[in-house]
Amino acid sequence: QVQLVQSGAEVKKPGASVRVSCKASGYTFSTYAMHWVRQAPGQRLEWMGWINAGNGNTKYSQKFLDRVTFTRDTSASTAYMELSSLRSEDTAVYYCAKEGDILTGYVYWGQGTPVTVSS
Amino acid sequence: SYELTQPPSVSVSPGQTARITCSGDALPKHYGYWYQQRPGQAPLLVIYKDSERPSGIPERFSGSSSGTTVTLTITGVQAEDEADYYCQSADSSGTSVVFGGGTKLTVL
């Protein structure tokens, strides 16, 4: 069965960077894009973008265009999200998510990685 | 930037029908999706492509679309349905994903 397992909670100081990993299993990793979504405390889900796990192409939300980088390691079936120049407003749970198939929506989600930005 | 608009809250008694709406100008062009999120949990897809139900989702969950609005209907609401519900779609270009603000469903 498809599983997305994310790295553990992080605490960072303002101005630092954070990298969150998402290890996939149960399917051919390079066949699907991996999306990243975050949720600040009490706030809505917020789409950050996606990475094509096959060719590495990326699409970033305009909001994060200058601060986020998605990468992947196909040999490890793992996707990564790095967010730089952290500020307190980046305190959130970060999720990786995957569609079941084309236009099926996010069927599979990681468990979420809490990131706290605090001085 | 493009937004999807949901009511902040909906309240119903057990056994009644709950309807949650989501409005957006690009909804006639792109499918709507619905997610249920309980506290401390990752979202769960309950409706895709406006009205399709994933396997394992109870039949009481249904979706519909009309013009610039998609609607999630829960028929015969149960206590376990109390959660936040988010709609999701794409912006007018179809290249960016957008989520609604979320609706808290309270089962009285």
JSON list of C-alpha atoms in Angstrom, two decimals:
[
{"chain": "A", "resi": 1, "resn": "GLN", "atom": "CA", "xyz": [0.00, 0.00, 0.00]},
{"chain": "A", "resi": 2, "resn": "VAL", "atom": "CA", "xyz": [1.10, 3.55, -0.65]},
{"chain": "A", "resi": 3, "resn": "GLN", "atom": "CA", "xyz": [2.82, 5.22, 2.28]},
{"chain": "A", "resi": 4, "resn": "LEU", "atom": "CA", "xyz": [4.39, 8.64, 2.66]},
{"chain": "A", "resi": 5, "resn": "VAL", "atom": "CA", "xyz": [6.55, 8.94, 5.75]},
{"chain": "A", "resi": 6, "resn": "GLN", "atom": "CA", "xyz": [7.90, 12.34, 6.67]},
{"chain": "A", "resi": 7, "resn": "SER", "atom": "CA", "xyz": [10.80, 13.43, 8.82]},
{"chain": "A", "resi": 8, "resn": "GLY", "atom": "CA", "xyz": [10.32, 14.58, 12.37]},
{"chain": "A", "resi": 9, "resn": "ALA", "atom": "CA", "xyz": [9.48, 17.89, 13.98]},
{"chain": "A", "resi": 10, "resn": "GLU", "atom": "CA", "xyz": [11.85, 20.82, 13.60]},
{"chain": "A", "resi": 11, "resn": "VAL", "atom": "CA", "xyz": [12.52, 23.95, 15.62]},
{"chain": "A", "resi": 12, "resn": "LYS", "atom": "CA", "xyz": [14.34, 26.73, 13.81]},
{"chain": "A", "resi": 13, "resn": "LYS", "atom": "CA", "xyz": [15.37, 30.31, 14.47]},
{"chain": "A", "resi": 14, "resn": "PRO", "atom": "CA", "xyz": [14.22, 33.15, 12.23]},
{"chain": "A", "resi": 15, "resn": "GLY", "atom": "CA", "xyz": [16.38, 33.45, 9.14]},
{"chain": "A", "resi": 16, "resn": "ALA", "atom": "CA", "xyz": [17.36, 29.78, 9.14]},
{"chain": "A", "resi": 17, "resn": "SER", "atom": "CA", "xyz": [16.37, 27.11, 6.63]},
{"chain": "A", "resi": 18, "resn": "VAL", "atom": "CA", "xyz": [14.52, 23.85, 7.14]},
{"chain": "A", "resi": 19, "resn": "ARG", "atom": "CA", "xyz": [14.47, 20.70, 5.05]},
{"chain": "A", "resi": 20, "resn": "VAL", "atom": "CA", "xyz": [11.64, 18.20, 5.32]},
{"chain": "A", "resi": 21, "resn": "SER", "atom": "CA", "xyz": [11.81, 14.78, 3.75]},
{"chain": "A", "resi": 22, "resn": "CYS", "atom": "CA", "xyz": [9.03, 12.53, 2.48]},
{"chain": "A", "resi": 23, "resn": "LYS", "atom": "CA", "xyz": [9.87, 8.87, 1.88]},
{"chain": "A", "resi": 24, "resn": "ALA", "atom": "CA", "xyz": [7.47, 7.11, -0.47]},
{"chain": "A", "resi": 25, "resn": "SER", "atom": "CA", "xyz": [6.73, 3.41, -0.72]},
{"chain": "A", "resi": 26, "resn": "GLY", "atom": "CA", "xyz": [4.16, 1.13, -2.32]},
{"chain": "A", "resi": 27, "resn": "TYR", "atom": "CA", "xyz": [4.32, 2.61, -5.81]},
{"chain": "A", "resi": 28, "resn": "THR", "atom": "CA", "xyz": [6.82, 3.58, -8.52]},
{"chain": "A", "resi": 29, "resn": "PHE", "atom": "CA", "xyz": [8.17, 6.83, -7.12]},
{"chain": "A", "resi": 30, "resn": "SER", "atom": "CA", "xyz": [9.20, 8.40, -10.42]},
{"chain": "A", "resi": 31, "resn": "THR", "atom": "CA", "xyz": [5.75, 7.99, -11.95]},
{"chain": "A", "resi": 32, "resn": "TYR", "atom": "CA", "xyz": [3.96, 10.63, -9.92]},
{"chain": "A", "resi": 33, "resn": "ALA", "atom": "CA", "xyz": [4.46, 14.21, -8.82]},
{"chain": "A", "resi": 34, "resn": "MET", "atom": "CA", "xyz": [4.83, 14.96, -5.14]},
{"chain": "A", "resi": 35, "resn": "HIS", "atom": "CA", "xyz": [3.00, 17.96, -3.82]},
{"chain": "A", "resi": 36, "resn": "TRP", "atom": "CA", "xyz": [3.69, 19.98, -0.71]},
{"chain": "A", "resi": 37, "resn": "VAL", "atom": "CA", "xyz": [0.98, 21.59, 1.40]},
{"chain": "A", "resi": 38, "resn": "ARG", "atom": "CA", "xyz": [1.31, 23.43, 4.68]},
{"chain": "A", "resi": 39, "resn": "GLN", "atom": "CA", "xyz": [-1.09, 24.43, 7.43]},
{"chain": "A", "resi": 40, "resn": "ALA", "atom": "CA", "xyz": [-0.36, 27.13, 9.98]},
{"chain": "A", "resi": 41, "resn": "PRO", "atom": "CA", "xyz": [-2.07, 26.74, 13.37]},
{"chain": "A", "resi": 42, "resn": "GLY", "atom": "CA", "xyz": [-5.81, 27.26, 12.98]},
{"chain": "A", "resi": 43, "resn": "GLN", "atom": "CA", "xyz": [-5.41, 28.22, 9.35]},
{"chain": "A", "resi": 44, "resn": "ARG", "atom": "CA", "xyz": [-6.39, 26.80, 5.98]},
{"chain": "A", "resi": 45, "resn": "LEU", "atom": "CA", "xyz": [-4.42, 24.33, 3.94]},
{"chain": "A", "resi": 46, "resn": "GLU", "atom": "CA", "xyz": [-1.94, 26.14, 1.71]},
{"chain": "A", "resi": 47, "resn": "TRP", "atom": "CA", "xyz": [-0.49, 24.62, -1.46]},
{"chain": "A", "resi": 48, "resn": "MET", "atom": "CA", "xyz": [3.23, 25.18, -1.92]},
{"chain": "A", "resi": 49, "resn": "GLY", "atom": "CA", "xyz": [3.85, 23.44, -5.22]},
{"chain": "A", "resi": 50, "resn": "TRP", "atom": "CA", "xyz": [4.99, 20.14, -6.68]},
{"chain": "A", "resi": 51, "resn": "ILE", "atom": "CA", "xyz": [7.95, 18.27, -8.06]},
{"chain": "A", "resi": 52, "resn": "ASN", "atom": "CA", "xyz": [7.82, 15.78, -10.90]},
{"chain": "A", "resi": 53, "resn": "ALA", "atom": "CA", "xyz": [9.58, 12.87, -9.27]},
{"chain": "A", "resi": 54, "resn": "GLY", "atom": "CA", "xyz": [10.60, 11.51, -12.66]},
{"chain": "A", "resi": 55, "resn": "ASN", "atom": "CA", "xyz": [12.37, 14.46, -14.29]},
{"chain": "A", "resi": 56, "resn": "GLY", "atom": "CA", "xyz": [12.71, 16.83, -11.34]},
{"chain": "A", "resi": 57, "resn": "ASN", "atom": "CA", "xyz": [10.66, 19.61, -12.90]},
{"chain": "A", "resi": 58, "resn": "THR", "atom": "CA", "xyz": [9.02, 21.86, -10.33]},
{"chain": "A", "resi": 59, "resn": "LYS", "atom": "CA", "xyz": [6.11, 24.22, -9.98]},
{"chain": "A", "resi": 60, "resn": "TYR", "atom": "CA", "xyz": [6.08, 26.61, -7.05]},
{"chain": "A", "resi": 61, "resn": "SER", "atom": "CA", "xyz": [3.28, 28.68, -5.64]},
{"chain": "A", "resi": 62, "resn": "GLN", "atom": "CA", "xyz": [3.92, 32.34, -6.33]},
{"chain": "A", "resi": 63, "resn": "LYS", "atom": "CA", "xyz": [3.95, 32.98, -2.58]},
{"chain": "A", "resi": 64, "resn": "PHE", "atom": "CA", "xyz": [6.98, 30.78, -2.00]},
{"chain": "A", "resi": 65, "resn": "LEU", "atom": "CA", "xyz": [8.76, 31.22, -5.32]},
{"chain": "A", "resi": 66, "resn": "ASP", "atom": "CA", "xyz": [11.87, 32.86, -3.89]},
{"chain": "A", "resi": 67, "resn": "ARG", "atom": "CA", "xyz": [12.24, 30.78, -0.74]},
{"chain": "A", "resi": 68, "resn": "VAL", "atom": "CA", "xyz": [11.31, 27.17, -1.45]},
{"chain": "A", "resi": 69, "resn": "THR", "atom": "CA", "xyz": [13.17, 24.41, -3.25]},
{"chain": "A", "resi": 70, "resn": "PHE", "atom": "CA", "xyz": [11.86, 20.94, -4.01]},
{"chain": "A", "resi": 71, "resn": "THR", "atom": "CA", "xyz": [14.27, 18.13, -4.77]},
{"chain": "A", "resi": 72, "resn": "ARG", "atom": "CA", "xyz": [14.07, 14.38, -4.94]},
{"chain": "A", "resi": 73, "resn": "ASP", "atom": "CA", "xyz": [16.31, 11.32, -4.69]},
{"chain": "A", "resi": 74, "resn": "THR", "atom": "CA", "xyz": [14.85, 8.67, -6.92]},
{"chain": "A", "resi": 75, "resn": "SER", "atom": "CA", "xyz": [17.22, 6.00, -5.58]},
{"chain": "A", "resi": 76, "resn": "ALA", "atom": "CA", "xyz": [15.77, 6.56, -2.11]},
{"chain": "A", "resi": 77, "resn": "SER", "atom": "CA", "xyz": [12.19, 7.25, -3.26]},
{"chain": "A", "resi": 78, "resn": "THR", "atom": "CA", "xyz": [12.33, 10.42, -1.22]},
{"chain": "A", "resi": 79, "resn": "ALA", "atom": "CA", "xyz": [11.20, 13.95, -1.90]},
{"chain": "A", "resi": 80, "resn": "TYR", "atom": "CA", "xyz": [12.51, 16.98, -0.08]},
{"chain": "A", "resi": 81, "resn": "MET", "atom": "CA", "xyz": [11.16, 20.44, 0.64]},
{"chain": "A", "resi": 82, "resn": "GLU", "atom": "CA", "xyz": [13.56, 23.17, 1.75]},
{"chain": "A", "resi": 83, "resn": "LEU", "atom": "CA", "xyz": [12.25, 26.53, 2.93]},
{"chain": "A", "resi": 84, "resn": "SER", "atom": "CA", "xyz": [14.73, 29.32, 3.57]},
{"chain": "A", "resi": 85, "resn": "SER", "atom": "CA", "xyz": [14.72, 32.69, 5.34]},
{"chain": "A", "resi": 86, "resn": "LEU", "atom": "CA", "xyz": [12.27, 31.35, 7.88]},
{"chain": "A", "resi": 87, "resn": "ARG", "atom": "CA", "xyz": [10.05, 33.71, 9.81]},
{"chain": "A", "resi": 88, "resn": "SER", "atom": "CA", "xyz": [7.51, 33.17, 12.56]},
{"chain": "A", "resi": 89, "resn": "GLU", "atom": "CA", "xyz": [4.68, 33.02, 10.00]},
{"chain": "A", "resi": 90, "resn": "ASP", "atom": "CA", "xyz": [6.25, 29.85, 8.59]},
{"chain": "A", "resi": 91, "resn": "THR", "atom": "CA", "xyz": [5.37, 27.98, 11.78]},
{"chain": "A", "resi": 92, "resn": "ALA", "atom": "CA", "xyz": [3.10, 25.26, 10.41]},
{"chain": "A", "resi": 93, "resn": "VAL", "atom": "CA", "xyz": [2.64, 21.58, 9.74]},
{"chain": "A", "resi": 94, "resn": "TYR", "atom": "CA", "xyz": [4.12, 20.67, 6.39]},
{"chain": "A", "resi": 95, "resn": "TYR", "atom": "CA", "xyz": [2.63, 17.79, 4.42]},
{"chain": "A", "resi": 96, "resn": "CYS", "atom": "CA", "xyz": [3.67, 15.93, 1.33]},
{"chain": "A", "resi": 97, "resn": "ALA", "atom": "CA", "xyz": [0.76, 14.63, -0.71]},
{"chain": "A", "resi": 98, "resn": "LYS", "atom": "CA", "xyz": [0.23, 12.54, -3.81]},
{"chain": "A", "resi": 99, "resn": "GLU", "atom": "CA", "xyz": [-2.62, 12.04, -6.22]},
{"chain": "A", "resi": 100, "resn": "GLY", "atom": "CA", "xyz": [-4.03, 8.57, -6.70]},
{"chain": "A", "resi": 101, "resn": "ASP", "atom": "CA", "xyz": [-4.06, 9.11, -10.43]},
{"chain": "A", "resi": 102, "resn": "ILE", "atom": "CA", "xyz": [-4.69, 12.01, -12.78]},
{"chain": "A", "resi": 103, "resn": "LEU", "atom": "CA", "xyz": [-7.31, 14.37, -11.36]},
{"chain": "A", "resi": 104, "resn": "THR", "atom": "CA", "xyz": [-8.14, 12.12, -8.42]},
{"chain": "A", "resi": 105, "resn": "GLY", "atom": "CA", "xyz": [-7.10, 14.64, -5.81]},
{"chain": "A", "resi": 106, "resn": "TYR", "atom": "CA", "xyz": [-4.70, 14.06, -2.95]},
{"chain": "A", "resi": 107, "resn": "VAL", "atom": "CA", "xyz": [-5.48, 10.52, -2.00]},
{"chain": "A", "resi": 108, "resn": "TYR", "atom": "CA", "xyz": [-2.27, 9.97, -0.06]},
{"chain": "A", "resi": 109, "resn": "TRP", "atom": "CA", "xyz": [-0.77, 12.24, 2.58]},
{"chain": "A", "resi": 110, "resn": "GLY", "atom": "CA", "xyz": [2.27, 12.11, 4.77]},
{"chain": "A", "resi": 111, "resn": "GLN", "atom": "CA", "xyz": [1.72, 12.32, 8.51]},
{"chain": "A", "resi": 112, "resn": "GLY", "atom": "CA", "xyz": [2.88, 15.94, 8.57]},
{"chain": "A", "resi": 113, "resn": "THR", "atom": "CA", "xyz": [6.03, 17.56, 9.90]},
{"chain": "A", "resi": 114, "resn": "PRO", "atom": "CA", "xyz": [5.57, 20.36, 12.46]},
{"chain": "A", "resi": 115, "resn": "VAL", "atom": "CA", "xyz": [8.02, 23.20, 11.95]},
{"chain": "A", "resi": 116, "resn": "THR", "atom": "CA", "xyz": [8.30, 25.85, 14.63]},
{"chain": "A", "resi": 117, "resn": "VAL", "atom": "CA", "xyz": [10.12, 29.10, 13.95]},
{"chain": "A", "resi": 118, "resn": "SER", "atom": "CA", "xyz": [11.00, 30.90, 17.14]},
{"chain": "A", "resi": 119, "resn": "SER", "atom": "CA", "xyz": [13.83, 32.96, 18.49]},
{"chain": "B", "resi": 1, "resn": "SER", "atom": "CA", "xyz": [-4.84, 35.97, -6.07]},
{"chain": "B", "resi": 2, "resn": "TYR", "atom": "CA", "xyz": [-7.59, 33.46, -6.74]},
{"chain": "B", "resi": 3, "resn": "GLU", "atom": "CA", "xyz": [-9.70, 32.36, -3.77]},
{"chain": "B", "resi": 4, "resn": "LEU", "atom": "CA", "xyz": [-12.27, 29.72, -2.98]},
{"chain": "B", "resi": 5, "resn": "THR", "atom": "CA", "xyz": [-14.91, 30.86, -0.50]},
{"chain": "B", "resi": 6, "resn": "GLN", "atom": "CA", "xyz": [-16.51, 28.59, 2.09]},
{"chain": "B", "resi": 7, "resn": "PRO", "atom": "CA", "xyz": [-18.76, 29.38, 5.06]},
{"chain": "B", "resi": 8, "resn": "PRO", "atom": "CA", "xyz": [-16.72, 29.31, 8.28]},
{"chain": "B", "resi": 9, "resn": "SER", "atom": "CA", "xyz": [-19.14, 27.01, 10.04]},
{"chain": "B", "resi": 10, "resn": "VAL", "atom": "CA", "xyz": [-22.13, 24.74, 9.57]},
{"chain": "B", "resi": 11, "resn": "SER", "atom": "CA", "xyz": [-24.10, 23.12, 12.38]},
{"chain": "B", "resi": 12, "resn": "VAL", "atom": "CA", "xyz": [-26.54, 20.24, 12.11]},
{"chain": "B", "resi": 13, "resn": "SER", "atom": "CA", "xyz": [-28.15, 17.71, 14.40]},
{"chain": "B", "resi": 14, "resn": "PRO", "atom": "CA", "xyz": [-27.39, 14.01, 14.02]},
{"chain": "B", "resi": 15, "resn": "GLY", "atom": "CA", "xyz": [-29.35, 12.43, 11.20]},
{"chain": "B", "resi": 16, "resn": "GLN", "atom": "CA", "xyz": [-29.88, 15.70, 9.38]},
{"chain": "B", "resi": 17, "resn": "THR", "atom": "CA", "xyz": [-28.32, 16.78, 6.12]},
{"chain": "B", "resi": 18, "resn": "ALA", "atom": "CA", "xyz": [-25.32, 19.09, 6.04]},
{"chain": "B", "resi": 19, "resn": "ARG", "atom": "CA", "xyz": [-24.45, 21.11, 2.96]},
{"chain": "B", "resi": 20, "resn": "ILE", "atom": "CA", "xyz": [-21.16, 22.93, 2.61]},
{"chain": "B", "resi": 21, "resn": "THR", "atom": "CA", "xyz": [-20.63, 25.24, -0.32]},
{"chain": "B", "resi": 22, "resn": "CYS", "atom": "CA", "xyz": [-17.47, 26.43, -2.03]},
{"chain": "B", "resi": 23, "resn": "SER", "atom": "CA", "xyz": [-17.52, 29.30, -4.51]},
{"chain": "B", "resi": 24, "resn": "GLY", "atom": "CA", "xyz": [-14.93, 30.36, -7.04]},
{"chain": "B", "resi": 25, "resn": "ASP", "atom": "CA", "xyz": [-14.92, 31.96, -10.46]},
{"chain": "B", "resi": 26, "resn": "ALA", "atom": "CA", "xyz": [-12.85, 29.20, -12.04]},
{"chain": "B", "resi": 27, "resn": "LEU", "atom": "CA", "xyz": [-14.96, 26.31, -10.75]},
{"chain": "B", "resi": 28, "resn": "PRO", "atom": "CA", "xyz": [-16.83, 25.98, -14.06]},
{"chain": "B", "resi": 29, "resn": "LYS", "atom": "CA", "xyz": [-13.46, 25.20, -15.66]},
{"chain": "B", "resi": 30, "resn": "HIS", "atom": "CA", "xyz": [-11.85, 22.97, -13.05]},
{"chain": "B", "resi": 31, "resn": "TYR", "atom": "CA", "xyz": [-12.98, 20.13, -10.84]},
{"chain": "B", "resi": 32, "resn": "GLY", "atom": "CA", "xyz": [-13.70, 20.54, -7.16]},
{"chain": "B", "resi": 33, "resn": "TYR", "atom": "CA", "xyz": [-12.35, 18.26, -4.44]},
{"chain": "B", "resi": 34, "resn": "TRP", "atom": "CA", "xyz": [-13.30, 17.91, -0.79]},
{"chain": "B", "resi": 35, "resn": "TYR", "atom": "CA", "xyz": [-11.22, 16.91, 2.21]},
{"chain": "B", "resi": 36, "resn": "GLN", "atom": "CA", "xyz": [-12.20, 16.08, 5.75]},
{"chain": "B", "resi": 37, "resn": "GLN", "atom": "CA", "xyz": [-9.71, 16.97, 8.47]},
{"chain": "B", "resi": 38, "resn": "ARG", "atom": "CA", "xyz": [-10.06, 15.96, 12.08]},
{"chain": "B", "resi": 39, "resn": "PRO", "atom": "CA", "xyz": [-7.91, 17.67, 14.73]},
{"chain": "B", "resi": 40, "resn": "GLY", "atom": "CA", "xyz": [-4.32, 16.60, 14.64]},
{"chain": "B", "resi": 41, "resn": "GLN", "atom": "CA", "xyz": [-4.77, 14.48, 11.51]},
{"chain": "B", "resi": 42, "resn": "ALA", "atom": "CA", "xyz": [-3.84, 14.79, 7.87]},
{"chain": "B", "resi": 43, "resn": "PRO", "atom": "CA", "xyz": [-6.68, 15.61, 5.48]},
{"chain": "B", "resi": 44, "resn": "LEU", "atom": "CA", "xyz": [-8.75, 12.78, 4.02]},
{"chain": "B", "resi": 45, "resn": "LEU", "atom": "CA", "xyz": [-10.13, 12.99, 0.48]},
{"chain": "B", "resi": 46, "resn": "VAL", "atom": "CA", "xyz": [-13.89, 12.45, 0.53]},
{"chain": "B", "resi": 47, "resn": "ILE", "atom": "CA", "xyz": [-14.96, 13.71, -2.92]},
{"chain": "B", "resi": 48, "resn": "TYR", "atom": "CA", "xyz": [-12.99, 14.13, -6.16]},
{"chain": "B", "resi": 49, "resn": "LYS", "atom": "CA", "xyz": [-13.88, 15.44, -9.61]},
{"chain": "B", "resi": 50, "resn": "ASP", "atom": "CA", "xyz": [-16.89, 17.31, -8.17]},
{"chain": "B", "resi": 51, "resn": "SER", "atom": "CA", "xyz": [-18.97, 14.25, -7.35]},
{"chain": "B", "resi": 52, "resn": "GLU", "atom": "CA", "xyz": [-16.89, 11.07, -7.31]},
{"chain": "B", "resi": 53, "resn": "ARG", "atom": "CA", "xyz": [-16.44, 9.24, -4.03]},
{"chain": "B", "resi": 54, "resn": "PRO", "atom": "CA", "xyz": [-13.17, 7.41, -3.29]},
{"chain": "B", "resi": 55, "resn": "SER", "atom": "CA", "xyz": [-13.38, 3.83, -2.19]},
{"chain": "B", "resi": 56, "resn": "GLY", "atom": "CA", "xyz": [-13.96, 3.50, 1.51]},
{"chain": "B", "resi": 57, "resn": "ILE", "atom": "CA", "xyz": [-15.82, 6.78, 1.86]},
{"chain": "B", "resi": 58, "resn": "PRO", "atom": "CA", "xyz": [-19.37, 6.28, 3.15]},
{"chain": "B", "resi": 59, "resn": "GLU", "atom": "CA", "xyz": [-22.24, 6.80, 0.72]},
{"chain": "B", "resi": 60, "resn": "ARG", "atom": "CA", "xyz": [-23.64, 9.58, 2.87]},
{"chain": "B", "resi": 61, "resn": "PHE", "atom": "CA", "xyz": [-20.95, 11.82, 1.39]},
{"chain": "B", "resi": 62, "resn": "SER", "atom": "CA", "xyz": [-21.81, 13.26, -2.01]},
{"chain": "B", "resi": 63, "resn": "GLY", "atom": "CA", "xyz": [-20.76, 16.20, -4.14]},
{"chain": "B", "resi": 64, "resn": "SER", "atom": "CA", "xyz": [-22.28, 18.35, -6.82]},
{"chain": "B", "resi": 65, "resn": "SER", "atom": "CA", "xyz": [-21.38, 21.29, -9.01]},
{"chain": "B", "resi": 66, "resn": "SER", "atom": "CA", "xyz": [-23.38, 24.15, -10.43]},
{"chain": "B", "resi": 67, "resn": "GLY", "atom": "CA", "xyz": [-21.80, 27.14, -12.09]},
{"chain": "B", "resi": 68, "resn": "THR", "atom": "CA", "xyz": [-19.28, 28.78, -9.80]},
{"chain": "B", "resi": 69, "resn": "THR", "atom": "CA", "xyz": [-20.23, 26.66, -6.76]},
{"chain": "B", "resi": 70, "resn": "VAL", "atom": "CA", "xyz": [-19.44, 23.13, -5.69]},
{"chain": "B", "resi": 71, "resn": "THR", "atom": "CA", "xyz": [-21.30, 21.58, -2.78]},
{"chain": "B", "resi": 72, "resn": "LEU", "atom": "CA", "xyz": [-20.48, 18.81, -0.34]},
{"chain": "B", "resi": 73, "resn": "THR", "atom": "CA", "xyz": [-23.55, 17.11, 1.05]},
{"chain": "B", "resi": 74, "resn": "ILE", "atom": "CA", "xyz": [-23.52, 14.77, 4.03]},
{"chain": "B", "resi": 75, "resn": "THR", "atom": "CA", "xyz": [-26.84, 12.95, 4.33]},
{"chain": "B", "resi": 76, "resn": "GLY", "atom": "CA", "xyz": [-27.68, 11.52, 7.71]},
{"chain": "B", "resi": 77, "resn": "VAL", "atom": "CA", "xyz": [-24.85, 13.23, 9.56]},
{"chain": "B", "resi": 78, "resn": "GLN", "atom": "CA", "xyz": [-23.18, 11.23, 12.29]},
{"chain": "B", "resi": 79, "resn": "ALA", "atom": "CA", "xyz": [-21.20, 12.45, 15.27]},
{"chain": "B", "resi": 80, "resn": "GLU", "atom": "CA", "xyz": [-18.00, 11.16, 13.69]},
{"chain": "B", "resi": 81, "resn": "ASP", "atom": "CA", "xyz": [-18.48, 13.57, 10.77]},
{"chain": "B", "resi": 82, "resn": "GLU", "atom": "CA", "xyz": [-17.65, 16.52, 13.00]},
{"chain": "B", "resi": 83, "resn": "ALA", "atom": "CA", "xyz": [-14.49, 17.95, 11.44]},
{"chain": "B", "resi": 84, "resn": "ASP", "atom": "CA", "xyz": [-13.14, 20.70, 9.23]},
{"chain": "B", "resi": 85, "resn": "TYR", "atom": "CA", "xyz": [-13.91, 20.39, 5.53]},
{"chain": "B", "resi": 86, "resn": "TYR", "atom": "CA", "xyz": [-11.82, 22.00, 2.81]},
{"chain": "B", "resi": 87, "resn": "CYS", "atom": "CA", "xyz": [-12.59, 22.38, -0.86]},
{"chain": "B", "resi": 88, "resn": "GLN", "atom": "CA", "xyz": [-9.78, 22.41, -3.39]},
{"chain": "B", "resi": 89, "resn": "SER", "atom": "CA", "xyz": [-9.54, 23.29, -7.04]},
{"chain": "B", "resi": 90, "resn": "ALA", "atom": "CA", "xyz": [-7.26, 25.04, -9.51]},
{"chain": "B", "resi": 91, "resn": "ASP", "atom": "CA", "xyz": [-6.84, 28.67, -10.44]},
{"chain": "B", "resi": 92, "resn": "SER", "atom": "CA", "xyz": [-8.05, 29.97, -13.78]},
{"chain": "B", "resi": 93, "resn": "SER", "atom": "CA", "xyz": [-4.82, 28.97, -15.51]},
{"chain": "B", "resi": 94, "resn": "GLY", "atom": "CA", "xyz": [-5.08, 25.47, -14.14]},
{"chain": "B", "resi": 95, "resn": "THR", "atom": "CA", "xyz": [-1.46, 25.53, -13.02]},
{"chain": "B", "resi": 96, "resn": "SER", "atom": "CA", "xyz": [-1.86, 26.28, -9.34]},
{"chain": "B", "resi": 97, "resn": "VAL", "atom": "CA", "xyz": [-3.82, 24.46, -6.66]},
{"chain": "B", "resi": 98, "resn": "VAL", "atom": "CA", "xyz": [-6.06, 26.45, -4.36]},
{"chain": "B", "resi": 99, "resn": "PHE", "atom": "CA", "xyz": [-7.79, 25.49, -1.12]},
{"chain": "B", "resi": 100, "resn": "GLY", "atom": "CA", "xyz": [-10.83, 27.08, 0.39]},
{"chain": "B", "resi": 101, "resn": "GLY", "atom": "CA", "xyz": [-10.77, 28.60, 3.85]},
{"chain": "B", "resi": 102, "resn": "GLY", "atom": "CA", "xyz": [-12.34, 25.57, 5.45]},
{"chain": "B", "resi": 103, "resn": "THR", "atom": "CA", "xyz": [-15.71, 24.94, 7.10]},
{"chain": "B", "resi": 104, "resn": "LYS", "atom": "CA", "xyz": [-16.08, 23.64, 10.62]},
{"chain": "B", "resi": 105, "resn": "LEU", "atom": "CA", "xyz": [-18.93, 21.15, 10.75]},
{"chain": "B", "resi": 106, "resn": "THR", "atom": "CA", "xyz": [-20.44, 20.87, 14.20]},
{"chain": "B", "resi": 107, "resn": "VAL", "atom": "CA", "xyz": [-22.78, 18.01, 15.02]},
{"chain": "B", "resi": 108, "resn": "LEU", "atom": "CA", "xyz": [-25.09, 19.29, 17.72]}
]
